[in-house]
CSV table of N, CA and C in Angstrom, one decimal:
chain,number,residue,atom,x,y,z
A,211,MET,N,0.9,-1.2,0.0
A,211,MET,CA,0.0,0.0,0.0
A,211,MET,C,0.9,1.2,0.0
A,212,GLU,N,0.6,2.2,-0.9
A,212,GLU,CA,1.4,3.4,-1.0
A,212,GLU,C,0.5,4.6,-0.7
A,213,ILE,N,1.1,5.6,-0.2
A,213,ILE,CA,0.4,6.9,0.1
A,213,ILE,C,-0.3,7.4,-1.1
A,214,ARG,N,0.3,7.3,-2.2
A,214,ARG,CA,-0.4,7.8,-3.5
A,214,ARG,C,-1.6,7.1,-3.8
A,215,GLN,N,-1.7,5.8,-3.5
A,215,GLN,CA,-2.9,5.0,-3.7
A,215,GLN,C,-4.0,5.6,-2.7
A,216,LEU,N,-3.6,5.8,-1.5
A,216,LEU,CA,-4.6,6.3,-0.6
A,216,LEU,C,-5.1,7.7,-0.9
A,217,ILE,N,-4.2,8.6,-1.4
A,217,ILE,CA,-4.5,9.9,-1.8
A,217,ILE,C,-5.5,9.8,-3.0
A,218,SER,N,-5.2,8.9,-3.9
A,218,SER,CA,-6.1,8.7,-5.1
A,218,SER,C,-7.4,8.2,-4.7
A,219,PHE,N,-7.4,7.3,-3.8
A,219,PHE,CA,-8.7,6.7,-3.3
A,219,PHE,C,-9.6,7.8,-2.7
A,220,VAL,N,-9.0,8.6,-1.8
A,220,VAL,CA,-9.7,9.7,-1.2
A,220,VAL,C,-10.3,10.6,-2.2
A,221,LYS,N,-9.5,11.0,-3.2
A,221,LYS,CA,-9.9,11.9,-4.2
A,221,LYS,C,-11.1,11.3,-5.0
A,222,ILE,N,-11.0,10.1,-5.3
A,222,ILE,CA,-12.1,9.4,-6.1
A,222,ILE,C,-13.4,9.5,-5.3
A,223,VAL,N,-13.3,9.2,-4.0
A,223,VAL,CA,-14.5,9.3,-3.1
A,223,VAL,C,-15.0,10.7,-3.1
A,224,GLN,N,-14.2,11.7,-2.9
A,224,GLN,CA,-14.6,13.0,-2.8
A,224,GLN,C,-15.2,13.5,-4.1
A,225,MET,N,-14.7,13.1,-5.2
A,225,MET,CA,-15.2,13.6,-6.5
A,225,MET,C,-16.2,12.7,-7.1
A,226,LYS,N,-16.4,11.5,-6.5
A,226,LYS,CA,-17.4,10.5,-7.0
A,226,LYS,C,-17.2,10.1,-8.4
A,227,SER,N,-15.9,10.2,-8.9
A,227,SER,CA,-15.6,9.9,-10.3
A,227,SER,C,-14.2,9.6,-10.4
A,228,PHE,N,-13.9,8.5,-11.1
A,228,PHE,CA,-12.5,8.1,-11.5
A,228,PHE,C,-11.9,9.2,-12.4
A,229,SER,N,-12.7,9.5,-13.4
A,229,SER,CA,-12.2,10.4,-14.5
A,229,SER,C,-11.9,11.8,-13.9
A,230,ARG,N,-12.8,12.4,-13.1
A,230,ARG,CA,-12.6,13.7,-12.5
A,230,ARG,C,-11.4,13.7,-11.5
A,231,ALA,N,-11.3,12.6,-10.8
A,231,ALA,CA,-10.2,12.5,-9.8
A,231,ALA,C,-8.9,12.3,-10.6
A,232,ALA,N,-8.8,11.6,-11.6
A,232,ALA,CA,-7.6,11.4,-12.4
A,232,ALA,C,-7.2,12.8,-13.0
A,233,GLU,N,-8.1,13.5,-13.5
A,233,GLU,CA,-7.8,14.8,-14.1
A,233,GLU,C,-7.2,15.7,-13.0
A,234,ASP,N,-7.9,15.8,-11.8
A,234,ASP,CA,-7.4,16.6,-10.7
A,234,ASP,C,-6.0,16.2,-10.3
A,235,LEU,N,-5.7,14.9,-10.3
A,235,LEU,CA,-4.4,14.5,-9.8
A,235,LEU,C,-3.4,14.5,-10.8
A,236,GLY,N,-3.8,14.7,-12.1
A,236,GLY,CA,-2.8,14.7,-13.1
A,236,GLY,C,-2.4,13.3,-13.6
A,237,TYR,N,-3.3,12.3,-13.5
A,237,TYR,CA,-3.1,11.0,-13.9
A,237,TYR,C,-4.0,10.7,-15.1
A,238,SER,N,-3.7,9.7,-15.9
A,238,SER,CA,-4.7,9.2,-16.8
A,238,SER,C,-5.7,8.4,-16.0
A,239,GLN,N,-6.9,8.2,-16.6
A,239,GLN,CA,-7.9,7.4,-15.9
A,239,GLN,C,-7.4,6.0,-15.8
A,240,SER,N,-6.7,5.5,-16.8
A,240,SER,CA,-6.3,4.1,-16.7
A,240,SER,C,-5.2,3.9,-15.6
A,241,ALA,N,-4.3,4.9,-15.5
A,241,ALA,CA,-3.3,4.8,-14.4
A,241,ALA,C,-4.0,4.8,-13.0
A,242,LEU,N,-5.0,5.6,-12.9
A,242,LEU,CA,-5.7,5.7,-11.6
A,242,LEU,C,-6.5,4.4,-11.3
A,243,THR,N,-7.1,3.8,-12.3
A,243,THR,CA,-7.8,2.6,-12.2
A,243,THR,C,-6.8,1.4,-11.8
A,244,VAL,N,-5.6,1.4,-12.4
A,244,VAL,CA,-4.6,0.4,-12.0
A,244,VAL,C,-4.3,0.6,-10.5
A,245,GLN,N,-4.0,1.8,-10.1
A,245,GLN,CA,-3.7,2.0,-8.7
A,245,GLN,C,-4.7,1.4,-7.7
A,246,ILE,N,-6.0,1.7,-8.1
A,246,ILE,CA,-7.1,1.2,-7.2
A,246,ILE,C,-7.2,-0.3,-7.3
A,247,ARG,N,-7.1,-0.9,-8.5
A,247,ARG,CA,-7.1,-2.3,-8.6
A,247,ARG,C,-6.0,-3.0,-7.8
A,248,LEU,N,-4.8,-2.4,-7.8
A,248,LEU,CA,-3.7,-3.0,-7.1
A,248,LEU,C,-4.0,-2.9,-5.6
A,249,LEU,N,-4.6,-1.8,-5.1
A,249,LEU,CA,-5.0,-1.6,-3.7
A,249,LEU,C,-6.0,-2.6,-3.3
A,250,GLU,N,-7.0,-2.8,-4.2
A,250,GLU,CA,-8.0,-3.8,-3.9
A,250,GLU,C,-7.5,-5.2,-3.9
A,251,GLN,N,-6.5,-5.5,-4.7
A,251,GLN,CA,-5.9,-6.9,-4.7
A,251,GLN,C,-5.1,-7.0,-3.4
A,252,GLU,N,-4.3,-6.0,-3.0
A,252,GLU,CA,-3.5,-6.1,-1.8
A,252,GLU,C,-4.4,-6.3,-0.6
A,253,LEU,N,-5.5,-5.6,-0.5
A,253,LEU,CA,-6.4,-5.7,0.6
A,253,LEU,C,-7.4,-6.8,0.5
A,254,ASN,N,-7.4,-7.5,-0.7
A,254,ASN,CA,-8.3,-8.6,-0.9
A,254,ASN,C,-9.8,-8.2,-0.7
A,255,THR,N,-10.2,-7.1,-1.3
A,255,THR,CA,-11.6,-6.6,-1.2
A,255,THR,C,-11.9,-5.6,-2.3
A,256,ARG,N,-13.2,-5.5,-2.6
A,256,ARG,CA,-13.6,-4.4,-3.5
A,256,ARG,C,-13.9,-3.2,-2.7
A,257,LEU,N,-13.4,-2.1,-3.1
A,257,LEU,CA,-13.6,-0.8,-2.4
A,257,LEU,C,-14.7,0.0,-3.0
A,258,PHE,N,-15.0,-0.2,-4.3
A,258,PHE,CA,-16.1,0.6,-4.9
A,258,PHE,C,-17.1,-0.3,-5.6
A,259,MET,N,-18.3,0.2,-5.6
A,259,MET,CA,-19.4,-0.4,-6.4
A,259,MET,C,-19.4,0.4,-7.7
A,260,ARG,N,-19.1,-0.1,-8.8
A,260,ARG,CA,-19.0,0.7,-10.0
A,260,ARG,C,-20.3,0.5,-10.9
A,261,THR,N,-20.8,1.6,-11.4
A,261,THR,CA,-21.8,1.6,-12.4
A,261,THR,C,-21.3,2.4,-13.6
A,262,THR,N,-22.1,2.5,-14.6
A,262,THR,CA,-21.6,3.3,-15.8
A,262,THR,C,-21.6,4.8,-15.5
A,263,LYS,N,-22.3,5.3,-14.6
A,263,LYS,CA,-22.4,6.7,-14.3
A,263,LYS,C,-21.6,7.2,-13.1
A,264,GLU,N,-21.5,6.4,-12.1
A,264,GLU,CA,-20.9,6.9,-10.9
A,264,GLU,C,-20.3,5.7,-10.1
A,265,VAL,N,-19.5,6.1,-9.1
A,265,VAL,CA,-19.0,5.1,-8.2
A,265,VAL,C,-19.5,5.3,-6.8
A,266,SER,N,-19.6,4.3,-6.0
A,266,SER,CA,-20.0,4.4,-4.6
A,266,SER,C,-19.1,3.4,-3.8
A,267,LEU,N,-19.0,3.7,-2.6
A,267,LEU,CA,-18.2,2.8,-1.7
A,267,LEU,C,-18.9,1.5,-1.3
A,268,SER,N,-18.1,0.5,-1.3
A,268,SER,CA,-18.5,-0.8,-0.6
A,268,SER,C,-18.4,-0.6,0.9
A,269,GLY,N,-18.9,-1.6,1.6
A,269,GLY,CA,-18.7,-1.5,3.1
A,269,GLY,C,-17.2,-1.4,3.5
A,270,ASP,N,-16.4,-2.2,2.9
A,270,ASP,CA,-14.9,-2.1,3.1
A,270,ASP,C,-14.4,-0.8,2.7
A,271,GLY,N,-14.9,-0.3,1.6
A,271,GLY,CA,-14.5,1.0,1.1
A,271,GLY,C,-14.8,2.1,2.1
A,272,GLU,N,-15.9,2.1,2.7
A,272,GLU,CA,-16.3,3.0,3.8
A,272,GLU,C,-15.3,3.0,4.9
A,273,LEU,N,-14.9,1.8,5.3
A,273,LEU,CA,-14.0,1.6,6.4
A,273,LEU,C,-12.6,2.2,6.0
A,274,LEU,N,-12.1,1.8,4.8
A,274,LEU,CA,-10.8,2.3,4.4
A,274,LEU,C,-10.9,3.8,4.2
A,275,TYR,N,-12.0,4.4,3.8
A,275,TYR,CA,-12.0,5.8,3.6
A,275,TYR,C,-11.8,6.5,5.0
A,276,GLN,N,-12.3,6.0,6.0
A,276,GLN,CA,-12.1,6.6,7.4
A,276,GLN,C,-10.6,6.6,7.7
A,277,TYR,N,-10.0,5.5,7.5
A,277,TYR,CA,-8.5,5.4,7.7
A,277,TYR,C,-7.7,6.3,6.8
A,278,ALA,N,-8.1,6.2,5.5
A,278,ALA,CA,-7.3,6.9,4.5
A,278,ALA,C,-7.4,8.4,4.7
A,279,ARG,N,-8.5,8.9,5.1
A,279,ARG,CA,-8.6,10.4,5.4
A,279,ARG,C,-7.7,10.8,6.6
A,280,GLN,N,-7.6,9.9,7.6
A,280,GLN,CA,-6.7,10.2,8.7
A,280,GLN,C,-5.2,10.2,8.2
A,281,ILE,N,-4.9,9.2,7.4
A,281,ILE,CA,-3.5,9.1,6.9
A,281,ILE,C,-3.1,10.2,6.0
A,282,THR,N,-4.0,10.6,5.1
A,282,THR,CA,-3.7,11.6,4.2
A,282,THR,C,-3.7,13.0,4.9
A,283,ALA,N,-4.5,13.2,5.9
A,283,ALA,CA,-4.4,14.4,6.7
A,283,ALA,C,-3.1,14.5,7.4
A,284,LEU,N,-2.6,13.4,7.9
A,284,LEU,CA,-1.3,13.4,8.6
A,284,LEU,C,-0.2,13.6,7.6
A,285,GLU,N,-0.3,13.1,6.4
A,285,GLU,CA,0.7,13.3,5.4
A,285,GLU,C,0.8,14.8,5.1
A,286,GLU,N,-0.3,15.4,4.9
A,286,GLU,CA,-0.4,16.9,4.6
A,286,GLU,C,0.3,17.7,5.8
A,287,LYS,N,0.0,17.3,7.0
A,287,LYS,CA,0.6,17.9,8.2
A,287,LYS,C,2.1,17.8,8.2
A,288,ILE,N,2.6,16.6,7.9
A,288,ILE,CA,4.0,16.4,7.8
A,288,ILE,C,4.6,17.3,6.7
A,289,ARG,N,4.0,17.4,5.5
A,289,ARG,CA,4.5,18.2,4.5
A,289,ARG,C,4.5,19.7,4.9
A,290,ASP,N,3.4,20.1,5.5
A,290,ASP,CA,3.3,21.5,5.9
A,290,ASP,C,4.4,21.8,7.0
A,291,THR,N,4.7,20.9,7.9
A,291,THR,CA,5.7,21.1,8.9
A,291,THR,C,7.1,21.2,8.3
A,292,PHE,N,7.4,20.4,7.4
A,292,PHE,CA,8.8,20.4,6.9
A,292,PHE,C,9.1,21.2,5.6
A,293,LEU,N,8.0,21.5,4.9
A,293,LEU,CA,8.2,22.2,3.7
A,293,LEU,C,7.7,23.7,3.8
A,294,ARG,N,7.5,24.2,5.0
A,294,ARG,CA,6.9,25.5,5.2
A,294,ARG,C,7.9,26.6,4.8
A,295,ASN,N,9.2,26.3,4.6
A,295,ASN,CA,10.2,27.3,4.3
A,295,ASN,C,10.2,27.5,2.8
């Protein structure tokens, strides 16, 4: 599991779209999809319920989202602390 996967996961949840999240993060949609598939494989679970129009979180996705928000907030705090100059 990599921090960039968690950042991507959180962005997808917030934007409710793989394509909008990919654009915002500067990734191709296929690269973002690969990140999430690898994360799902590593955790041995589906994180999203995908339809043609939107994505929603699975039960495990909801749980991961709570953890991922905490981790990404801490990562931002670390960057702010050390890169403030």
